[in-house]
Each structure stands twice: as C-alpha cells, then as structure tokens.
Amino acid sequence: MNFFIITGTSKGLGEAIAKKLVSPDNQLACISRTKNLDLIDLADHKNCVLDYYEFDLTRIEEIKSLIKQIVDKIDKNKVEKITLINNAGTVEPIKPMGRSDDLDISRNITLNLIAPSIMINNFIKYTRDIPVKKDIVNISSGAAKRAVFGWAPYCSSKAGINLLTETSALELEDTEYSVYSFSPGVVDTSMQKRIRNSSEEDFVELNRFIGLKEEGKLLKPSYVAEKLIELLENNELKNGGIYHMHEFVN
C-alpha cells in the first residue's frame, strides 16, 4: 500500500493528482479548505481509502497536530511508500510592491513557503520511525527563477521552495527520504483565470498569458498529474532535484 498526503486538492492540479492516484492500492489524505465531494465519491467508487481534511494551511500553528493525525492512520505493517505532495499555493496578490495589501503578501508567503516548510518538518518528525521510502514533492513554478512584474511575493516564495527543497535534500542524504521540486508549467487552472483577470497596470505580462489561453497552449491538469506520478513511480527523480514539466514533454 502506498500512502499519499496531498495539499490543495479541491481543484486544479491538486485535484488532478489525487484523482490519478485513486486506487485500491493507494491510501490518500487530502487537504484543502473545502471538501472535494467528487473526489470523495470517486474514491468510494474505486474502493480507495481516502480521508479528507478541511483545513486552511495558513493556520500554521495547527499543522503539527494535522500531520500527526494523518500519520496515525498509516498501517505501518502494510505501507510500502509514503509521499507528501505540497501543492497548495496562491499567485495573489497580483500587484507591484507599493500597491499590494500587506495581509495579501503575508498570506502568499505563508501558504506558498511557510506552510510547506512546517509540513515537511512534521512529516519527517512523525514518519521517521517508519522504515519505508518516503518522498516529498514541492510544487514550484518557473517564476522561481525569474523576476515577474506584479508577482514579487509569488516569485520570492517559489524561489524559497526551490532552496527549501535543495537544503532539505542535503539534510536528508543517505536516509529513506527524497525531496524534489517540480514546476508544472502553465496549467489550465483557476489560478490562470485569476492571472488573466488582472490588469496590465498590475501585471505587465498579461497579454502573453491571455495569448497562451487563446492559442491552446495551456497544459491540462490531468496530463501534468499523470506525468508527475509516472516520474515518481519510475523513480526517475533525484534527491534535491529541481525539475520543470518542459523537460518531460515530447
């Protein structure tokens, strides 16, 4: 049995990843602010054990107890692999510094960087004594590697995710843990819709992103999810690796 902890499963890429993993051979712990009833129904239909946790990851002081609660449900006699996928995140605020709301900046950094850090910290604490392979996947962005006008908190937090990945991997060398960062590319999700609904004054690359949608160049969440799962199943990723979807698209 493989055990997966996935954040941000109410929609988008997180939902697509969870749906691809629904199987009698897998047990899922899904986390988002609102329950995904379609996902729960799919798991019931496919005889997959799925526990859903309605949880706001900006409540960082409660993450420790959440992880403990989840790990306590792992059957240590049957589990063969445990995977944490830190997918939840936000691009907002889409505004240049000096015009952004302070609380929006705080929420961005908290959800995109602080929460995954605390998830990883407690995931390691509570699974350390389970002698199986353990993977940690951090969903990043191409924006981690370049400055984008209007995305200062997003670029900064995703750059932080990449360095968090590399540092955690260094600390976990020669253990049962591996840590990866994966940038999914430009995926057709509600996040992209919010980007297209911003203003050119706040986001100077607006027309490029509108063009990507109009030209059919956005990747489907199901396609990206399938590729990521394939890479994990085939053990094609190296500990500490920073990967981008375009490396694996034919």
mmCIF file of C-alpha atoms in Angstrom:
data_model
loop_
_atom_site.group_PDB
_atom_site.id
_atom_site.type_symbol
_atom_site.label_atom_id
_atom_site.label_comp_id
_atom_site.label_asym_id
_atom_site.label_seq_id
_atom_site.Cartn_x
_atom_site.Cartn_y
_atom_site.Cartn_z
ATOM 1 C CA MET A 1 0.000 0.000 0.000
ATOM 2 C CA ASN A 2 1.205 3.483 -0.907
ATOM 3 C CA PHE A 3 0.192 6.409 1.306
ATOM 4 C CA PHE A 4 -0.133 9.914 -0.150
ATOM 5 C CA ILE A 5 -0.627 13.242 1.607
ATOM 6 C CA ILE A 6 -1.703 15.901 -0.900
ATOM 7 C CA THR A 7 -2.496 19.557 -0.251
ATOM 8 C CA GLY A 8 -4.732 21.779 -2.359
ATOM 9 C CA THR A 9 -6.994 19.005 -3.661
ATOM 10 C CA SER A 10 -10.218 20.998 -4.029
ATOM 11 C CA LYS A 11 -9.427 21.936 -7.640
ATOM 12 C CA GLY A 12 -6.734 22.332 -10.268
ATOM 13 C CA LEU A 13 -3.527 20.335 -10.255
ATOM 14 C CA GLY A 14 -4.016 19.027 -6.711
ATOM 15 C CA GLU A 15 -7.402 17.583 -7.626
ATOM 16 C CA ALA A 16 -5.956 16.062 -10.800
ATOM 17 C CA ILE A 17 -3.087 14.431 -8.890
ATOM 18 C CA ALA A 18 -5.455 12.978 -6.300
ATOM 19 C CA LYS A 19 -7.839 11.632 -8.955
ATOM 20 C CA LYS A 20 -4.984 9.902 -10.769
ATOM 21 C CA LEU A 21 -3.900 8.273 -7.502
ATOM 22 C CA VAL A 22 -7.334 6.944 -6.541
ATOM 23 C CA SER A 23 -6.832 3.185 -6.496
ATOM 24 C CA PRO A 24 -7.369 0.240 -4.123
ATOM 25 C CA ASP A 25 -3.566 0.070 -3.850
ATOM 26 C CA ASN A 26 -3.279 3.621 -2.506
ATOM 27 C CA GLN A 27 -4.476 5.414 0.611
ATOM 28 C CA LEU A 28 -4.939 9.180 0.342
ATOM 29 C CA ALA A 29 -5.027 12.023 2.843
ATOM 30 C CA CYS A 30 -6.349 15.081 1.007
ATOM 31 C CA ILE A 31 -6.145 18.591 2.438
ATOM 32 C CA SER A 32 -7.934 21.750 1.320
ATOM 33 C CA ARG A 33 -10.100 24.491 2.756
ATOM 34 C CA THR A 34 -13.228 22.949 1.217
ATOM 35 C CA LYS A 35 -14.045 19.291 0.648
ATOM 36 C CA ASN A 36 -13.960 17.931 -2.879
ATOM 37 C CA LEU A 37 -17.095 15.778 -2.933
ATOM 38 C CA ASP A 38 -16.417 14.487 -6.455
ATOM 39 C CA LEU A 39 -13.050 13.200 -5.301
ATOM 40 C CA ILE A 40 -14.589 11.511 -2.264
ATOM 41 C CA ASP A 41 -17.245 9.857 -4.478
ATOM 42 C CA LEU A 42 -14.577 8.671 -6.926
ATOM 43 C CA ALA A 43 -12.608 7.075 -4.088
ATOM 44 C CA ASP A 44 -15.733 5.309 -2.812
ATOM 45 C CA HIS A 45 -16.492 4.033 -6.314
ATOM 46 C CA LYS A 46 -12.946 2.718 -6.792
ATOM 47 C CA ASN A 47 -12.627 1.208 -3.312
ATOM 48 C CA CYS A 48 -9.829 3.574 -2.304
ATOM 49 C CA VAL A 49 -9.368 4.695 1.286
ATOM 50 C CA LEU A 50 -9.447 8.499 1.236
ATOM 51 C CA ASP A 51 -9.568 10.723 4.296
ATOM 52 C CA TYR A 52 -10.427 14.363 3.681
ATOM 53 C CA TYR A 53 -9.215 17.169 5.919
ATOM 54 C CA GLU A 54 -10.893 20.558 5.574
ATOM 55 C CA PHE A 55 -8.022 22.725 6.701
ATOM 56 C CA ASP A 56 -6.627 26.183 5.984
ATOM 57 C CA LEU A 57 -2.859 25.803 5.747
ATOM 58 C CA THR A 58 -2.325 29.409 6.812
ATOM 59 C CA ARG A 59 -3.258 28.173 10.308
ATOM 60 C CA ILE A 60 0.350 27.145 10.642
ATOM 61 C CA GLU A 61 0.222 26.575 14.407
ATOM 62 C CA GLU A 62 -2.210 23.672 13.793
ATOM 63 C CA ILE A 63 -0.223 21.879 11.073
ATOM 64 C CA LYS A 64 1.727 19.775 13.569
ATOM 65 C CA SER A 65 -1.410 18.180 15.004
ATOM 66 C CA LEU A 66 -2.823 17.717 11.490
ATOM 67 C CA ILE A 67 0.227 15.766 10.337
ATOM 68 C CA LYS A 68 0.214 13.643 13.486
ATOM 69 C CA GLN A 69 -3.458 12.847 12.951
ATOM 70 C CA ILE A 70 -2.780 11.820 9.352
ATOM 71 C CA VAL A 71 0.306 9.718 10.083
ATOM 72 C CA ASP A 72 -1.530 7.901 12.870
ATOM 73 C CA LYS A 73 -3.808 6.445 10.163
ATOM 74 C CA ILE A 74 -0.936 4.769 8.327
ATOM 75 C CA ASP A 75 -0.909 0.986 8.688
ATOM 76 C CA LYS A 76 2.787 0.533 9.389
ATOM 77 C CA ASN A 77 2.576 -3.196 8.637
ATOM 78 C CA LYS A 78 1.211 -2.675 5.133
ATOM 79 C CA VAL A 79 2.618 0.622 3.892
ATOM 80 C CA GLU A 80 5.389 0.379 1.301
ATOM 81 C CA LYS A 81 5.940 4.046 0.499
ATOM 82 C CA ILE A 82 4.796 7.414 1.878
ATOM 83 C CA THR A 83 4.635 10.552 -0.265
ATOM 84 C CA LEU A 84 3.931 14.156 0.705
ATOM 85 C CA ILE A 85 2.913 16.459 -2.156
ATOM 86 C CA ASN A 86 2.968 20.143 -1.193
ATOM 87 C CA ASN A 87 0.744 21.528 -3.931
ATOM 88 C CA ALA A 88 -1.424 24.209 -2.288
ATOM 89 C CA GLY A 89 -0.461 27.754 -3.199
ATOM 90 C CA THR A 90 -1.588 31.137 -4.444
ATOM 91 C CA VAL A 91 -0.316 33.620 -7.020
ATOM 92 C CA GLU A 92 -2.095 36.579 -5.423
ATOM 93 C CA PRO A 93 -1.546 39.439 -4.832
ATOM 94 C CA ILE A 94 -1.004 40.267 -8.495
ATOM 95 C CA LYS A 95 0.236 43.798 -7.939
ATOM 96 C CA PRO A 96 3.637 45.507 -7.785
ATOM 97 C CA MET A 97 5.217 46.238 -4.443
ATOM 98 C CA GLY A 98 3.904 49.515 -3.086
ATOM 99 C CA ARG A 99 0.372 48.732 -4.284
ATOM 100 C CA SER A 100 -0.156 45.348 -2.621
ATOM 101 C CA ASP A 101 -2.107 44.748 0.569
ATOM 102 C CA ASP A 102 0.133 43.748 3.485
ATOM 103 C CA LEU A 103 -2.147 40.895 4.557
ATOM 104 C CA ASP A 104 -2.246 39.518 0.998
ATOM 105 C CA ILE A 105 1.562 39.458 0.937
ATOM 106 C CA SER A 106 1.625 37.688 4.293
ATOM 107 C CA ARG A 107 -0.912 35.103 3.148
ATOM 108 C CA ASN A 108 1.050 34.421 -0.040
ATOM 109 C CA ILE A 109 4.336 33.777 1.744
ATOM 110 C CA THR A 110 2.590 31.767 4.463
ATOM 111 C CA LEU A 111 0.716 29.478 2.081
ATOM 112 C CA ASN A 112 3.469 29.130 -0.524
ATOM 113 C CA LEU A 113 6.530 28.762 1.700
ATOM 114 C CA ILE A 114 5.961 28.715 5.459
ATOM 115 C CA ALA A 115 3.194 26.096 5.414
ATOM 116 C CA PRO A 116 5.157 23.663 3.177
ATOM 117 C CA SER A 117 8.202 24.125 5.430
ATOM 118 C CA ILE A 118 6.172 23.203 8.505
ATOM 119 C CA MET A 119 4.513 20.323 6.631
ATOM 120 C CA ILE A 120 7.940 18.919 5.753
ATOM 121 C CA ASN A 121 9.294 19.437 9.262
ATOM 122 C CA ASN A 122 6.464 17.500 10.879
ATOM 123 C CA PHE A 123 6.223 14.915 8.108
ATOM 124 C CA ILE A 124 9.829 13.970 8.852
ATOM 125 C CA LYS A 125 9.260 14.001 12.619
ATOM 126 C CA TYR A 126 6.263 11.701 12.524
ATOM 127 C CA THR A 127 7.335 9.283 9.781
ATOM 128 C CA ARG A 128 10.979 8.906 10.781
ATOM 129 C CA ASP A 129 10.408 5.569 12.510
ATOM 130 C CA ILE A 130 8.501 4.025 9.592
ATOM 131 C CA PRO A 131 11.156 2.049 7.637
ATOM 132 C CA VAL A 132 9.942 2.657 4.065
ATOM 133 C CA LYS A 133 10.859 5.004 1.222
ATOM 134 C CA LYS A 134 9.466 8.494 1.729
ATOM 135 C CA ASP A 135 9.178 11.143 -0.991
ATOM 136 C CA ILE A 136 8.492 14.858 -0.575
ATOM 137 C CA VAL A 137 7.343 16.739 -3.684
ATOM 138 C CA ASN A 138 7.155 20.529 -3.625
ATOM 139 C CA ILE A 139 5.166 22.104 -6.448
ATOM 140 C CA SER A 140 7.139 25.134 -7.609
ATOM 141 C CA SER A 141 6.982 27.436 -10.631
ATOM 142 C CA GLY A 142 9.124 28.769 -13.438
ATOM 143 C CA ALA A 143 8.632 32.105 -11.664
ATOM 144 C CA ALA A 144 11.037 30.829 -9.006
ATOM 145 C CA LYS A 145 13.879 31.514 -11.417
ATOM 146 C CA ARG A 146 12.982 34.925 -12.843
ATOM 147 C CA ALA A 147 11.524 38.238 -11.752
ATOM 148 C CA VAL A 148 7.963 38.840 -12.944
ATOM 149 C CA PHE A 149 6.429 42.323 -12.647
ATOM 150 C CA GLY A 150 3.483 42.107 -10.241
ATOM 151 C CA TRP A 151 4.468 38.756 -8.741
ATOM 152 C CA ALA A 152 7.070 39.719 -6.123
ATOM 153 C CA PRO A 153 5.638 37.556 -3.293
ATOM 154 C CA TYR A 154 4.933 34.644 -5.660
ATOM 155 C CA CYS A 155 8.379 34.663 -7.285
ATOM 156 C CA SER A 156 10.049 35.028 -3.888
ATOM 157 C CA SER A 157 8.074 32.252 -2.218
ATOM 158 C CA LYS A 158 8.602 29.823 -5.097
ATOM 159 C CA ALA A 159 12.333 30.614 -5.166
ATOM 160 C CA GLY A 160 12.256 29.810 -1.469
ATOM 161 C CA ILE A 161 10.537 26.495 -2.198
ATOM 162 C CA ASN A 162 13.370 25.504 -4.523
ATOM 163 C CA LEU A 163 16.051 26.299 -1.957
ATOM 164 C CA LEU A 164 13.975 24.612 0.754
ATOM 165 C CA THR A 165 13.973 21.533 -1.472
ATOM 166 C CA GLU A 166 17.730 21.586 -2.008
ATOM 167 C CA THR A 167 18.526 22.231 1.655
ATOM 168 C CA SER A 168 16.136 19.584 2.952
ATOM 169 C CA ALA A 169 17.567 17.106 0.464
ATOM 170 C CA LEU A 170 21.081 17.870 1.711
ATOM 171 C CA GLU A 171 19.989 17.277 5.295
ATOM 172 C CA LEU A 172 18.280 14.006 4.325
ATOM 173 C CA GLU A 173 21.110 12.476 2.296
ATOM 174 C CA ASP A 174 21.615 8.752 2.957
ATOM 175 C CA THR A 175 18.165 8.388 4.528
ATOM 176 C CA GLU A 176 14.881 6.902 3.310
ATOM 177 C CA TYR A 177 13.721 10.397 2.323
ATOM 178 C CA SER A 178 13.996 12.128 -1.040
ATOM 179 C CA VAL A 179 12.898 15.707 -1.748
ATOM 180 C CA TYR A 180 12.052 17.135 -5.170
ATOM 181 C CA SER A 181 10.794 20.405 -6.615
ATOM 182 C CA PHE A 182 8.529 20.205 -9.655
ATOM 183 C CA SER A 183 7.361 23.148 -11.767
ATOM 184 C CA PRO A 184 4.244 22.093 -13.698
ATOM 185 C CA GLY A 185 4.407 24.742 -16.396
ATOM 186 C CA VAL A 186 1.438 26.890 -17.428
ATOM 187 C CA VAL A 187 -1.553 24.736 -16.477
ATOM 188 C CA ASP A 188 -5.195 25.449 -17.311
ATOM 189 C CA THR A 189 -6.476 26.078 -13.775
ATOM 190 C CA SER A 190 -8.417 28.726 -11.863
ATOM 191 C CA MET A 191 -5.068 30.330 -10.990
ATOM 192 C CA GLN A 192 -4.527 31.074 -14.667
ATOM 193 C CA LYS A 193 -8.015 32.566 -14.855
ATOM 194 C CA ARG A 194 -7.198 34.915 -11.982
ATOM 195 C CA ILE A 195 -3.999 35.936 -13.766
ATOM 196 C CA ARG A 196 -5.938 36.712 -16.970
ATOM 197 C CA ASN A 197 -8.457 38.747 -14.969
ATOM 198 C CA SER A 198 -5.748 41.043 -13.592
ATOM 199 C CA SER A 199 -4.847 44.408 -15.142
ATOM 200 C CA GLU A 200 -1.897 45.230 -17.377
ATOM 201 C CA GLU A 201 -1.025 48.036 -14.973
ATOM 202 C CA ASP A 202 -0.512 45.477 -12.209
ATOM 203 C CA PHE A 203 0.818 42.640 -14.390
ATOM 204 C CA VAL A 204 2.752 43.666 -17.490
ATOM 205 C CA GLU A 205 2.805 40.120 -18.964
ATOM 206 C CA LEU A 206 -0.999 39.978 -19.036
ATOM 207 C CA ASN A 207 -1.327 39.802 -22.828
ATOM 208 C CA ARG A 208 1.154 36.929 -23.061
ATOM 209 C CA PHE A 209 -0.896 34.846 -20.650
ATOM 210 C CA ILE A 210 -4.136 35.716 -22.443
ATOM 211 C CA GLY A 211 -2.448 34.598 -25.657
ATOM 212 C CA LEU A 212 -1.395 31.268 -24.168
ATOM 213 C CA LYS A 213 -5.043 30.526 -23.377
ATOM 214 C CA GLU A 214 -6.349 31.689 -26.758
ATOM 215 C CA GLU A 215 -3.701 29.668 -28.606
ATOM 216 C CA GLY A 216 -4.466 26.495 -26.651
ATOM 217 C CA LYS A 217 -1.001 26.338 -25.108
ATOM 218 C CA LEU A 218 -2.079 25.703 -21.519
ATOM 219 C CA LEU A 219 -1.379 22.211 -20.209
ATOM 220 C CA LYS A 220 -4.258 20.115 -18.900
ATOM 221 C CA PRO A 221 -4.027 19.390 -15.151
ATOM 222 C CA SER A 222 -4.669 15.683 -15.797
ATOM 223 C CA TYR A 223 -1.723 15.496 -18.206
ATOM 224 C CA VAL A 224 0.683 17.157 -15.772
ATOM 225 C CA ALA A 225 -0.576 14.984 -12.905
ATOM 226 C CA GLU A 226 -0.101 11.813 -14.931
ATOM 227 C CA LYS A 227 3.457 12.786 -15.858
ATOM 228 C CA LEU A 228 4.411 13.639 -12.264
ATOM 229 C CA ILE A 229 3.019 10.355 -10.942
ATOM 230 C CA GLU A 230 4.826 8.444 -13.687
ATOM 231 C CA LEU A 231 8.126 10.074 -12.704
ATOM 232 C CA LEU A 232 7.576 9.188 -9.042
ATOM 233 C CA GLU A 233 6.566 5.603 -9.782
ATOM 234 C CA ASN A 234 9.576 5.046 -12.030
ATOM 235 C CA ASN A 235 11.987 6.620 -9.525
ATOM 236 C CA GLU A 236 13.238 8.980 -12.242
ATOM 237 C CA LEU A 237 13.790 11.941 -9.914
ATOM 238 C CA LYS A 238 16.965 12.538 -7.910
ATOM 239 C CA ASN A 239 17.031 13.766 -4.328
ATOM 240 C CA GLY A 240 17.308 17.557 -4.335
ATOM 241 C CA GLY A 241 16.373 17.855 -7.990
ATOM 242 C CA ILE A 242 14.645 20.972 -9.336
ATOM 243 C CA TYR A 243 12.527 19.839 -12.284
ATOM 244 C CA HIS A 244 10.285 21.563 -14.825
ATOM 245 C CA MET A 245 7.498 19.969 -16.821
ATOM 246 C CA HIS A 246 9.029 21.088 -20.139
ATOM 247 C CA GLU A 247 11.891 18.623 -19.542
ATOM 248 C CA PHE A 248 9.441 15.742 -19.902
ATOM 249 C CA VAL A 249 7.125 16.960 -22.675
ATOM 250 C CA ASN A 250 7.733 15.389 -26.072
#
